[in-house]
PDB file of C-alpha atoms in Angstrom:
ATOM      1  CA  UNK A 280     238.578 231.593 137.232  1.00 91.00           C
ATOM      2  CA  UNK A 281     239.200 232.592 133.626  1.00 98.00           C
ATOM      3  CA  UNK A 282     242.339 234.586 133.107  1.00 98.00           C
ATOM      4  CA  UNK A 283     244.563 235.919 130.656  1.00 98.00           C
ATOM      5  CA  UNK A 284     246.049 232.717 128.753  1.00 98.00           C
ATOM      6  CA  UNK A 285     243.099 230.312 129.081  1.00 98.00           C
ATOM      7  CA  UNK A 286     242.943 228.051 126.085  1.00 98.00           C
ATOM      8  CA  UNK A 287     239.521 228.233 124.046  1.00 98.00           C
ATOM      9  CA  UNK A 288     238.346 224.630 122.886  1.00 98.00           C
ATOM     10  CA  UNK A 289     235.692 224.518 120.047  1.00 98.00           C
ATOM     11  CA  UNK A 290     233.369 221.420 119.471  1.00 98.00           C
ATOM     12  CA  UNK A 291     231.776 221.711 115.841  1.00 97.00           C
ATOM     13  CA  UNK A 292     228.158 221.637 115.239  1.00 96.00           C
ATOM     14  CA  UNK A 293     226.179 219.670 113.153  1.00 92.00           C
ATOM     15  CA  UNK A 294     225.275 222.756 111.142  1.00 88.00           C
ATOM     16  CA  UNK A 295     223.423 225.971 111.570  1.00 89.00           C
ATOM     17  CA  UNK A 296     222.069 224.658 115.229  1.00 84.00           C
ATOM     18  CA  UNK A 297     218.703 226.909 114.535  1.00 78.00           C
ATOM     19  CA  UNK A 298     220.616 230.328 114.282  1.00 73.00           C
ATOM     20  CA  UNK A 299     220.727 232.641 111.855  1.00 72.00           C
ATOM     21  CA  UNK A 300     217.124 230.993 109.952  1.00 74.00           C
ATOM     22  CA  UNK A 301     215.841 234.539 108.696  1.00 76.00           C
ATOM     23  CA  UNK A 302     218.912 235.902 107.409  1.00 77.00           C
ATOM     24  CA  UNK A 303     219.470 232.427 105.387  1.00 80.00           C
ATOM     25  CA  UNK A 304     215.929 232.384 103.984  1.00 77.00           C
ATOM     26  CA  UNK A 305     216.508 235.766 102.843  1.00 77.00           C
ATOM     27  CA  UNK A 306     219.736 234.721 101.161  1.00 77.00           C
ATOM     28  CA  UNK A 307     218.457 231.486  99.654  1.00 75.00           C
ATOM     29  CA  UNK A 308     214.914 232.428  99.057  1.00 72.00           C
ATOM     30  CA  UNK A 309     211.611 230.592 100.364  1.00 62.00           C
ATOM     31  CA  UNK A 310     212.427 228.364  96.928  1.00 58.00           C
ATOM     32  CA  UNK A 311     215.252 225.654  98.351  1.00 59.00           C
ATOM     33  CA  UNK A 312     214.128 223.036  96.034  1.00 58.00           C
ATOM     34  CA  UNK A 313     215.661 225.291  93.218  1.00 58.00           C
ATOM     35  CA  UNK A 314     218.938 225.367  94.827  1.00 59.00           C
ATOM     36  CA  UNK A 315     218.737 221.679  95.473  1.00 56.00           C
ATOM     37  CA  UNK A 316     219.916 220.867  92.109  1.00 53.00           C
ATOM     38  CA  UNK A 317     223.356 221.516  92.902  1.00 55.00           C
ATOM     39  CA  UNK A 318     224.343 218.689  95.001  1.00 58.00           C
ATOM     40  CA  UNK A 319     228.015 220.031  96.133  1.00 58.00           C
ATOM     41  CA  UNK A 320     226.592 219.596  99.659  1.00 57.00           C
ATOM     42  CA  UNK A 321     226.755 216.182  99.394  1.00 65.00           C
ATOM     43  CA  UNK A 322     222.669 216.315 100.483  1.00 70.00           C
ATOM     44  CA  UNK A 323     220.205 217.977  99.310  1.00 73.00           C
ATOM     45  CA  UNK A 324     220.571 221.826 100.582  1.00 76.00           C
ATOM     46  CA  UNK A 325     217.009 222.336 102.554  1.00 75.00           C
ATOM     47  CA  UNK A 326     218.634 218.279 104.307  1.00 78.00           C
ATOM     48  CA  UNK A 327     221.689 220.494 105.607  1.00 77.00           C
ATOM     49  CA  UNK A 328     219.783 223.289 106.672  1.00 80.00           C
ATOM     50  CA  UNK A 329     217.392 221.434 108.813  1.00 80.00           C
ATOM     51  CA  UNK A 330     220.184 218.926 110.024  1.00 84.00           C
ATOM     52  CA  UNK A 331     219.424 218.370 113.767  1.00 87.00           C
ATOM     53  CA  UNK A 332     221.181 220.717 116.434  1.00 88.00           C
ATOM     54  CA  UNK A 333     223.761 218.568 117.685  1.00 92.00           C
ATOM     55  CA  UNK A 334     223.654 218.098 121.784  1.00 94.00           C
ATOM     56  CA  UNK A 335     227.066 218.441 123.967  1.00 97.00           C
ATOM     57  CA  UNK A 336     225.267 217.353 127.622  1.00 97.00           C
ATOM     58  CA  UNK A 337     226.797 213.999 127.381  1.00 97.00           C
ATOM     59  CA  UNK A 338     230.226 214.553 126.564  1.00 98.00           C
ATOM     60  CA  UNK A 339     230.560 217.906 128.445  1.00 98.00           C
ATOM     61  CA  UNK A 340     229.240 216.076 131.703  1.00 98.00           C
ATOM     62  CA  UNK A 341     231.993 213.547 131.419  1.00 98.00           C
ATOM     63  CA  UNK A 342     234.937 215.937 130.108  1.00 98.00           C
ATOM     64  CA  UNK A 343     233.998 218.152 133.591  1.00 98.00           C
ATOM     65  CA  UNK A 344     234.281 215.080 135.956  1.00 98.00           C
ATOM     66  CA  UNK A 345     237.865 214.509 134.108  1.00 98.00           C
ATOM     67  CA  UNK A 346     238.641 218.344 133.672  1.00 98.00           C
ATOM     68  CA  UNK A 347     238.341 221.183 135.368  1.00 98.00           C
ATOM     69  CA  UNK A 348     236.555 223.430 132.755  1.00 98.00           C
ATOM     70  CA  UNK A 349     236.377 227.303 133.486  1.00 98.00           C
ATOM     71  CA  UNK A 350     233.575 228.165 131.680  1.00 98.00           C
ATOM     72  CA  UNK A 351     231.451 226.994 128.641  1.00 98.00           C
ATOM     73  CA  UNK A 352     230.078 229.171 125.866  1.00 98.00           C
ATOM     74  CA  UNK A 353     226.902 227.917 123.901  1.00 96.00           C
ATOM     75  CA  UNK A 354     227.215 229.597 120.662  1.00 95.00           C
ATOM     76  CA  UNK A 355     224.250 230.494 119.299  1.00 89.00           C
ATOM     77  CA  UNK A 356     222.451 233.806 117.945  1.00 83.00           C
ATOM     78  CA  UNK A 357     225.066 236.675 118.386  1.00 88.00           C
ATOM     79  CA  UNK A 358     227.565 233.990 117.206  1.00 92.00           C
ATOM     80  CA  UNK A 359     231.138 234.266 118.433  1.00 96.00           C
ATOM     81  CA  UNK A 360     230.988 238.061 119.266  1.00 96.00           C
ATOM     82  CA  UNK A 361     227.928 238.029 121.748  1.00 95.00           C
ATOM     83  CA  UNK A 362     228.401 234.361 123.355  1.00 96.00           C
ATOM     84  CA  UNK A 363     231.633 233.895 123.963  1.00 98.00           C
ATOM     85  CA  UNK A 364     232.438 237.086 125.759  1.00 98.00           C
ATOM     86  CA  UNK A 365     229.650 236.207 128.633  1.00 97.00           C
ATOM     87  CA  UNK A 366     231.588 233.606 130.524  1.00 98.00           C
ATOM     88  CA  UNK A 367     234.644 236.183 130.899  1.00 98.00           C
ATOM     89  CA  UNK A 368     234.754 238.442 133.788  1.00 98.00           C
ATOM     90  CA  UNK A 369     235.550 241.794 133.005  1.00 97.00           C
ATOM     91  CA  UNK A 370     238.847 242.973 131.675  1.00 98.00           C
ATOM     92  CA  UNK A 371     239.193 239.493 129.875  1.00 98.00           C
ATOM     93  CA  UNK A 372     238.887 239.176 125.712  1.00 98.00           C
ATOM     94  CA  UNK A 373     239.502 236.521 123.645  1.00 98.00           C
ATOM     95  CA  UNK A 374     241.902 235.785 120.524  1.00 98.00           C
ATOM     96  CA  UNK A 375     239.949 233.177 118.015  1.00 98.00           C
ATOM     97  CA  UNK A 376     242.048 231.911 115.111  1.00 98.00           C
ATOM     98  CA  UNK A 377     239.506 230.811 112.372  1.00 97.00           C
ATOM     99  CA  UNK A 378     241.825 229.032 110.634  1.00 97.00           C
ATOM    100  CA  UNK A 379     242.327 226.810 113.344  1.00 98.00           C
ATOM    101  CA  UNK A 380     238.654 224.254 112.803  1.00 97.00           C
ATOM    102  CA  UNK A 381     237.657 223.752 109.123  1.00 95.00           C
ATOM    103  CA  UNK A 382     234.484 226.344 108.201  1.00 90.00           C
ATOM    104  CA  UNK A 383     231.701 223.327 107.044  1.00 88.00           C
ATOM    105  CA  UNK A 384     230.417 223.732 103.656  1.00 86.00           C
ATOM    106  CA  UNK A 385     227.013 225.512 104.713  1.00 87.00           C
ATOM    107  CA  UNK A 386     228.800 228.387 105.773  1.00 89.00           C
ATOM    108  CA  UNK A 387     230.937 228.932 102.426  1.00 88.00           C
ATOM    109  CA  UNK A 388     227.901 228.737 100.713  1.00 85.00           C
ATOM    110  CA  UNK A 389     226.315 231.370 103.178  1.00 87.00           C
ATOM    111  CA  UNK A 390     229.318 233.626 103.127  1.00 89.00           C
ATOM    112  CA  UNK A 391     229.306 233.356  98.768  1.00 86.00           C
ATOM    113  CA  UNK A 392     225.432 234.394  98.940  1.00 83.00           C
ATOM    114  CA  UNK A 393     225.830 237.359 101.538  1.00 85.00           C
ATOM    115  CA  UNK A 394     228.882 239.188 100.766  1.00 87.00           C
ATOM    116  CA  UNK A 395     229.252 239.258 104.911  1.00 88.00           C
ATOM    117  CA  UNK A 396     232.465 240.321 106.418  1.00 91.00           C
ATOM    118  CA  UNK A 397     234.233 237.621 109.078  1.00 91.00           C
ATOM    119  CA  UNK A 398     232.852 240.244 111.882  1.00 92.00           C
ATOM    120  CA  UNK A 399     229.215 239.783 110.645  1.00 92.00           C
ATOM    121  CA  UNK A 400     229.638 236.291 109.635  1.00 92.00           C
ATOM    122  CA  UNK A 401     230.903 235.222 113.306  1.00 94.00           C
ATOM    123  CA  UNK A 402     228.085 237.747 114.900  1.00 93.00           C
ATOM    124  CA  UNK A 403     225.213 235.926 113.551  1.00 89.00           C
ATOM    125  CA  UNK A 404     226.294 232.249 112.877  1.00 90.00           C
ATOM    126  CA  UNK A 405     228.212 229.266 114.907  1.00 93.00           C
ATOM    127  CA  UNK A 406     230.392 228.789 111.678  1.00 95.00           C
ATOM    128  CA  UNK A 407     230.958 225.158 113.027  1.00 95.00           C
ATOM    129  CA  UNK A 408     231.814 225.299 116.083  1.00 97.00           C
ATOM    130  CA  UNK A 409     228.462 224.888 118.430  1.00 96.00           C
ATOM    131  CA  UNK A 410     230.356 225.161 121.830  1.00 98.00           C
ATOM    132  CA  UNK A 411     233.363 226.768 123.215  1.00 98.00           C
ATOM    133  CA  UNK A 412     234.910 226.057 126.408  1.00 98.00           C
ATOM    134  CA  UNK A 413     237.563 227.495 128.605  1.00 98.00           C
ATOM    135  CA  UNK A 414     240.211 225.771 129.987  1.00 98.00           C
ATOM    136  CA  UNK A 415     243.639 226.177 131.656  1.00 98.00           C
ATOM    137  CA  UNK A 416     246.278 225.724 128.739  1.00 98.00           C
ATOM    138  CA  UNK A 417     247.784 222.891 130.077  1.00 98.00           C
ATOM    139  CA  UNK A 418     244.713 221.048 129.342  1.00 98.00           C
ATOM    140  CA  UNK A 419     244.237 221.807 126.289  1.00 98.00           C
ATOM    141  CA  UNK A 420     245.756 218.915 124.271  1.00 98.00           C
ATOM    142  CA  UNK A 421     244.340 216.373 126.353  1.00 98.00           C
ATOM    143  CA  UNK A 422     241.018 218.075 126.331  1.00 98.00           C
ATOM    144  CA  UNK A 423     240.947 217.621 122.730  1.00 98.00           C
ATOM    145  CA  UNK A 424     242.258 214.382 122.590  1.00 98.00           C
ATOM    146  CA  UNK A 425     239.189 213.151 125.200  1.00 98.00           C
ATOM    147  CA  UNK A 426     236.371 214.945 123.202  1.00 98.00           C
ATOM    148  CA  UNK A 427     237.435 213.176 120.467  1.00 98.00           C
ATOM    149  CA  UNK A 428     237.399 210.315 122.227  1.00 98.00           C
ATOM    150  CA  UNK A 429     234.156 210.665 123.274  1.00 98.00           C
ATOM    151  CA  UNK A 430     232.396 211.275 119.240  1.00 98.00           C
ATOM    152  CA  UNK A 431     233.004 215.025 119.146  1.00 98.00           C
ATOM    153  CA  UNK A 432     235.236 217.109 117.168  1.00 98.00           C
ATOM    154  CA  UNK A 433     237.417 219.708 119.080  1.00 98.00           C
ATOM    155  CA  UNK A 434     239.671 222.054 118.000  1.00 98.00           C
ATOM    156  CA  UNK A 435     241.767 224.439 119.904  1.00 98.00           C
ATOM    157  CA  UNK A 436     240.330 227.585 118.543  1.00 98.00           C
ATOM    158  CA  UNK A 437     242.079 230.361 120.593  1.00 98.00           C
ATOM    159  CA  UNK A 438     242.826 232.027 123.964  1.00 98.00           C
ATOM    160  CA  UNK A 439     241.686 234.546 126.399  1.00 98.00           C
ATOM    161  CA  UNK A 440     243.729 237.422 126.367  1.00 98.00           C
ATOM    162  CA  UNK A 441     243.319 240.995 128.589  1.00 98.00           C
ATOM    163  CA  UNK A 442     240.569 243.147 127.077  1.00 98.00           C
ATOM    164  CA  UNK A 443     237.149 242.593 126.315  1.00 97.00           C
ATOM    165  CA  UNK A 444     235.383 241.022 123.220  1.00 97.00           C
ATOM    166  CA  UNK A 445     236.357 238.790 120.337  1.00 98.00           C
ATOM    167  CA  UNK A 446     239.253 239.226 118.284  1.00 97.00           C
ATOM    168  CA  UNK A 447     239.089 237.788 115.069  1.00 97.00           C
ATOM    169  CA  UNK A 448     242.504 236.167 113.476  1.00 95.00           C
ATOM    170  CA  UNK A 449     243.758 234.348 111.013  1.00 91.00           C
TER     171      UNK A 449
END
């Protein structure tokens, strides 16, 4: 059962995972070739837009025969805000330090074009981190340290805390 001082492991994405495709045409325009020219990206920009969703069945089957994982949070539309929250029960919230996994590239460039707040920017997109799961605190580290192990990149990213919904820190 999730409670009150559940540790919150993130595994990055490979990218924008599908979500968030209307708002970033409307930032970047139908025209991506244009915006290709700057190569800061390290690949062309419409390459790391359409980068493959990354898939988690593999190494979330074999960290749940090692770990007992509380629940797991797909982030996808709604972001942070919307996803996370559903595998709480009620009267449980969560603290998410952003600070805590690096923000990839696509989503400075997408927070630069839309003048977003944190809120909106972590309502609409995965901002890196493609799946969240819960898991006693005690587990944490070694969580981590297996995901790893197994090709992902994890990153305690917060706790659960009394309340309800997402609280942003820094």
């Amino acid at each position: 059962t999730i409670t009150p001082g559940c540790a919150l492991v993130g595994l990055a994405s490979s990218g924008l995972h599908s979500n968030g495709f209307s708002l970033v045409r409307r930032l970047l325009g139908e025209d991506v070739e244009k915006l290709d020219a700057d190569k800061s990206l390290g690949v062309s920009l419409l390459e790391r837009i359409l980068t493959p969703t990354h898939l988690y069945v593999k190494s979330v089957l074999k960290l749940a025969s090692e770990f007992d994982i509380l629940g797991l949070a797909n982030i996808t539309g709604g972001g942070f805000i919307e996803n996370i929250p559903r595998i709480f029960p009620s009267g449980v919230g969560c603290r998410v330090d952003i600070e805590s996994f690096p923000r990839q590239d696509i989503f400075e460039l997408l927070a630069e074009k839309s003048h977003l707040s944190d809120s909106e920017l972590y309502n609409t997109f995965n901002m890196g981190i493609g799946m969240v799961a819960a898991v006693r605190a005690s587990d944490a580290d070694s969580f981590v340290k297996r995901a790893n192990a197994l090709g992902e990149r994890a990153y305690i990213i917060g706790e659960t805390v009394g309340g309800e919904g997402v609280i942003l820190d820094r």
